[in-house]
XYZ file of N, CA, C and O in Angstrom:
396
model
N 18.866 19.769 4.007
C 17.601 19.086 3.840
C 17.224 18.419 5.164
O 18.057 17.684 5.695
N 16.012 18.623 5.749
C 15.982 18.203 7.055
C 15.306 16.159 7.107
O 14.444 15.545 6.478
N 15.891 15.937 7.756
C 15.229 14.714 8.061
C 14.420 14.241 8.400
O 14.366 14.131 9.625
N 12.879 13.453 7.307
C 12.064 12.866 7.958
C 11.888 12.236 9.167
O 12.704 11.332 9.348
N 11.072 12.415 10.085
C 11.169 11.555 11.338
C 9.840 11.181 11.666
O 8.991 12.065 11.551
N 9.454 9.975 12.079
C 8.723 9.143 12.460
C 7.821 9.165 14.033
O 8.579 9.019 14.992
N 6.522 9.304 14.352
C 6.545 9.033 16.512
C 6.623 7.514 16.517
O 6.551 6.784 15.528
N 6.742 7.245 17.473
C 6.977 5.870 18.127
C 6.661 6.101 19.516
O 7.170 6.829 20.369
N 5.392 5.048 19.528
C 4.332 4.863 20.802
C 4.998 3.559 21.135
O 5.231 2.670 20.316
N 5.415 3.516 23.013
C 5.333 2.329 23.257
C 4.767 3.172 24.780
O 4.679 4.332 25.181
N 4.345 1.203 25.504
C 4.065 1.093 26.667
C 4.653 0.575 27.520
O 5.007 -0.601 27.440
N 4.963 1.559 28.838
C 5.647 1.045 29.511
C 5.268 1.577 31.010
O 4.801 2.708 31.141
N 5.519 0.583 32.324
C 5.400 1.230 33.354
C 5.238 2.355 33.591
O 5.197 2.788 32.440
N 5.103 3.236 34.245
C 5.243 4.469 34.705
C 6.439 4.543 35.549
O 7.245 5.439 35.299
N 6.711 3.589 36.679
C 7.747 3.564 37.317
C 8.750 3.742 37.045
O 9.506 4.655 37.376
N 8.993 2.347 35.987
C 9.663 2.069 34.653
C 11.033 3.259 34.047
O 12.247 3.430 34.156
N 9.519 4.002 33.214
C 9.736 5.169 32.320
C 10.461 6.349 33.526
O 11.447 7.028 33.242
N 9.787 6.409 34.811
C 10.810 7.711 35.443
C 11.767 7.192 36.302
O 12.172 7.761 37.315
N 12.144 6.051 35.871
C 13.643 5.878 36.466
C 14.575 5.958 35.549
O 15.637 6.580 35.557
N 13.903 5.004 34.437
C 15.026 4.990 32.759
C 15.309 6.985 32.905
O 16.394 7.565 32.866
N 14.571 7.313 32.992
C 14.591 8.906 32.469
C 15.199 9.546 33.550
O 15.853 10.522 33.185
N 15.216 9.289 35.040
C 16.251 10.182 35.751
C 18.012 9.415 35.435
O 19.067 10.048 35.417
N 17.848 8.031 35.236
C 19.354 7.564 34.643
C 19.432 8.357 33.862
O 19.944 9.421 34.211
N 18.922 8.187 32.328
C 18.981 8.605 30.986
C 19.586 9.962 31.335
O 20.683 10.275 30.873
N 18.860 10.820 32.184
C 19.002 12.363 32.441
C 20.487 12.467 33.126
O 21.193 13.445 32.882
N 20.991 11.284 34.106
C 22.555 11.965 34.446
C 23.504 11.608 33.770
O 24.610 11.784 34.279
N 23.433 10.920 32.257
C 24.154 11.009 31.988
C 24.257 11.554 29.853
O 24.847 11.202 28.831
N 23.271 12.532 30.298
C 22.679 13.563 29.531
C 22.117 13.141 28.329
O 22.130 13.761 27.265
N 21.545 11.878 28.591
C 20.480 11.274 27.670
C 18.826 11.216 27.808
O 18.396 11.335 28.956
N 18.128 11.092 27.034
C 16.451 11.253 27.035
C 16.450 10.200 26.451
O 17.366 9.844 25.709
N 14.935 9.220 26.809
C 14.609 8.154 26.695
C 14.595 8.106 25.315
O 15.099 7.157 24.713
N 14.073 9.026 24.763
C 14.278 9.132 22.785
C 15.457 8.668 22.739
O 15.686 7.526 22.341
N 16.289 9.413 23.102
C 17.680 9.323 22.729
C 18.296 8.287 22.953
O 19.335 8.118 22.316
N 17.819 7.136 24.034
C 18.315 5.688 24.483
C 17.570 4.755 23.137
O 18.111 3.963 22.366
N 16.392 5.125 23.204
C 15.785 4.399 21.586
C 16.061 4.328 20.314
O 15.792 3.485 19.459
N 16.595 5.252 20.294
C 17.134 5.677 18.758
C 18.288 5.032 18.966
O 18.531 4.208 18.084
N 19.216 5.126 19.956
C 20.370 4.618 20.009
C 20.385 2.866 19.621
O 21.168 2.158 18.987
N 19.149 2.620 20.326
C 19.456 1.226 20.384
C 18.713 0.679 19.230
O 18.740 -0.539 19.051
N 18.107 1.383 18.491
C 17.405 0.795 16.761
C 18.188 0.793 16.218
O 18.477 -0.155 15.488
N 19.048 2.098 16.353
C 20.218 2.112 15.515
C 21.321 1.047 15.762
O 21.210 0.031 15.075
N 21.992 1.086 16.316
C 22.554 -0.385 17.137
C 21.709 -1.841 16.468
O 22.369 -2.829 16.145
N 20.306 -1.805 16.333
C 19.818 -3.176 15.294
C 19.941 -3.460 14.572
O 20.204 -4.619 14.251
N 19.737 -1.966 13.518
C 20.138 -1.690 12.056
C 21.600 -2.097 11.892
O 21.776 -3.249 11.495
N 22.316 -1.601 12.049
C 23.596 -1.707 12.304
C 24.396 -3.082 12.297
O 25.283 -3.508 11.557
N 23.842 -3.531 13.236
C 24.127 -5.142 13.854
C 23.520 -6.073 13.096
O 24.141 -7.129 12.975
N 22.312 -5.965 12.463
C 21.060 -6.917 12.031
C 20.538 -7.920 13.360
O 20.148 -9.081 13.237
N 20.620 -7.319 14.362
C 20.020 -7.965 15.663
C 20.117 -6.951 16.849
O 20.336 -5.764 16.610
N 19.931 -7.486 18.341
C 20.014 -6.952 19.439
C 21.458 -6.685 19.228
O 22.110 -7.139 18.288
N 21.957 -5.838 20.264
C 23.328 -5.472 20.646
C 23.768 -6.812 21.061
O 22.941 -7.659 21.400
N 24.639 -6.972 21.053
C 25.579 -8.296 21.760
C 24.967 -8.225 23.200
O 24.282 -9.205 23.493
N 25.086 -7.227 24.175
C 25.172 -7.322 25.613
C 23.448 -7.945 25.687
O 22.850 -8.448 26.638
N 23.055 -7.709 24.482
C 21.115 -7.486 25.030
C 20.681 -9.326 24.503
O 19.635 -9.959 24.646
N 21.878 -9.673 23.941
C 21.327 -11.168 23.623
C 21.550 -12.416 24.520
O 22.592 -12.847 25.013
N 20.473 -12.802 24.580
C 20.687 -14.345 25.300
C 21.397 -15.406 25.607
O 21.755 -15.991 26.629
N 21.560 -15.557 23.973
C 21.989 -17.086 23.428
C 23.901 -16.376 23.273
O 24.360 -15.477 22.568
N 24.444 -17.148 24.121
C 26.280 -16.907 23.934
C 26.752 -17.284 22.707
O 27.770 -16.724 22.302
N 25.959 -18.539 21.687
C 26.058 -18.991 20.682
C 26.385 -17.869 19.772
O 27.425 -17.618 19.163
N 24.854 -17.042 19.845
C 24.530 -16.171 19.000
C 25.604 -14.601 18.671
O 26.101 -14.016 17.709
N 25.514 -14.466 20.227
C 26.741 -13.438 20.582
C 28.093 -13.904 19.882
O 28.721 -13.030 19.285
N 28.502 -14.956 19.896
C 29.945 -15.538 19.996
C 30.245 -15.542 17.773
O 31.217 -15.313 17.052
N 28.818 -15.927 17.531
C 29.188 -16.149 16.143
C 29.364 -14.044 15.695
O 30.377 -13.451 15.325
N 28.270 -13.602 15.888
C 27.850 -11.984 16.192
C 29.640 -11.430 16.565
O 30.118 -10.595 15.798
N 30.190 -11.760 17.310
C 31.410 -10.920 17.573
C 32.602 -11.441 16.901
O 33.614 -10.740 16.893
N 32.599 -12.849 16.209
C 33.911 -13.576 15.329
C 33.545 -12.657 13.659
O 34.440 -12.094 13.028
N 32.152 -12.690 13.229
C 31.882 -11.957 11.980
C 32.123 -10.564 12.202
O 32.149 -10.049 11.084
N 32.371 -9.423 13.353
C 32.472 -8.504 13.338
C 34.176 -8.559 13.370
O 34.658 -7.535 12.887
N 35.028 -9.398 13.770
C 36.382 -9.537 13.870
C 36.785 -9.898 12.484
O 37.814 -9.403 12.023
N 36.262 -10.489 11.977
C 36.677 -10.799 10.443
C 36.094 -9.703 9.609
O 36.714 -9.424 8.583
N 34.723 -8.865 9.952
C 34.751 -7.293 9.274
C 35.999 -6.397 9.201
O 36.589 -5.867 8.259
N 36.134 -6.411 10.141
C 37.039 -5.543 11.191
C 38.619 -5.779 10.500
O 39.261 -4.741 10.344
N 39.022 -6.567 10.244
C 40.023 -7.334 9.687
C 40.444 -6.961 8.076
O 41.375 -6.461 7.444
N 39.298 -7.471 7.894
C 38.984 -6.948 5.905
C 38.952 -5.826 5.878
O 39.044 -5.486 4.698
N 38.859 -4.871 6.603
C 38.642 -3.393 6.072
C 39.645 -2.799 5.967
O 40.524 -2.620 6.811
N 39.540 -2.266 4.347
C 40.665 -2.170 3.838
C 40.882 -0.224 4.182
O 41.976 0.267 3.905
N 39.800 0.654 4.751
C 39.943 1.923 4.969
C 41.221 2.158 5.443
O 41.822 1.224 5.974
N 41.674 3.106 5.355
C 42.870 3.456 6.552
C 42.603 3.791 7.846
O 41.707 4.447 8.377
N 43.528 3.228 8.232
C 43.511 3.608 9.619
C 43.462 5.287 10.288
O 44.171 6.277 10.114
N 42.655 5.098 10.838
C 42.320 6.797 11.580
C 42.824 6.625 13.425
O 42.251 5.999 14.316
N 44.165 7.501 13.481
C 45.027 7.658 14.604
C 43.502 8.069 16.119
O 42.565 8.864 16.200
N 44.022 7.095 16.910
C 43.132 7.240 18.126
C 43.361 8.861 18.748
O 42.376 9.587 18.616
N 44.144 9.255 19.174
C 44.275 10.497 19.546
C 43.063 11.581 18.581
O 42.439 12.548 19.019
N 43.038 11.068 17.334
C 42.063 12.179 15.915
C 40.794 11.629 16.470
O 40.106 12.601 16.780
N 40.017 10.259 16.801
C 38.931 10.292 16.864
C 38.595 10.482 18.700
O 37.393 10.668 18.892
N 39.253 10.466 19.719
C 39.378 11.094 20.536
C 38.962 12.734 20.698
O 38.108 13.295 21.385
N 39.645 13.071 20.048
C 39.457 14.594 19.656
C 38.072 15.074 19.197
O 37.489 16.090 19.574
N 37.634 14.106 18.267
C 36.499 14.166 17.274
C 35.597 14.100 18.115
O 34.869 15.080 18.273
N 35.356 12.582 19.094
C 34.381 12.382 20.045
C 34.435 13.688 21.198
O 33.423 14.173 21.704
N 35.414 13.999 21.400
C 35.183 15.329 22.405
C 34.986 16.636 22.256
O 34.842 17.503 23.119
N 34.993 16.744 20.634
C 34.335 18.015 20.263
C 32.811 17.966 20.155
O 31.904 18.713 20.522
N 32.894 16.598 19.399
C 31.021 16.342 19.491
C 30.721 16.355 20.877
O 29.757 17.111 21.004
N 31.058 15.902 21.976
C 30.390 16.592 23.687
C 30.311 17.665 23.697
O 29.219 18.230 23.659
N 31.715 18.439 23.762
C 31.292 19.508 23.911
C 30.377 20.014 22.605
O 29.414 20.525 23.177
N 30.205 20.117 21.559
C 28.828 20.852 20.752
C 27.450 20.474 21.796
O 26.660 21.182 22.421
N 27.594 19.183 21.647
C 26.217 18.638 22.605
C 25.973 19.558 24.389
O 24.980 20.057 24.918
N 27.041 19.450 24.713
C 26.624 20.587 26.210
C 26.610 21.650 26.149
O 26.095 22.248 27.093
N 27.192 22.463 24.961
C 26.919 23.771 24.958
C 25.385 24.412 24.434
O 24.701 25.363 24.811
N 25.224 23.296 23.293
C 23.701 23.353 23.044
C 22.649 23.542 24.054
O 21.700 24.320 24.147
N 23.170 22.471 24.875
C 22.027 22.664 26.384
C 22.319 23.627 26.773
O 21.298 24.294 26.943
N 23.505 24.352 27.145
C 23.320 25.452 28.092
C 22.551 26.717 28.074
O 22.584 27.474 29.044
């Protein structure tokens, strides 16, 4: 079933936009792809990313509630070497796609 998707207009420099996008590009991301990342990252969080917030307060309470998530979760543990693996098969799918 394919996934609804939404456009999203913003404004921004021109300058701006083709520098984010030659970064974005070496390290094989598109400005979509930095956006989505980082909504998702809101959703997720119920705020900015930690690095993107201001207030140390805010951050500091933001990273003790993710340590006490983190703590309680009763899932099992999944061996680093398996999601290692996992994350480097998903690259490679992702660069072969491009090629």
């Amino acid at each position: 079933m394919a996934t609804q998707t939404s456009m999203l207009h913003i404004r921004i420099d021109d300058k701006l936009k083709a520098d984010a996008t030659e970064k974005l590009a070496s390290v094989g991301l598109t400005v979509s792809d930095a956006v989505r990342i980082l909504l998702t990252r809101v959703v997720k969080e119920g705020a900015l990313p930690a690095g993107l917030t201001a207030d140390p307060e805010a951050h500091d309470a933001w990273f003790r509630a993710k340590v006490r998530e983190a703590l309680a979760d009763s899932r099992p543990a999944v061996p680093h070497q398996q999601v290692m693996d996992e994350a480097q098969a998903l690259i490679d799918r992702k660069r072969r796609a491009k090629a």
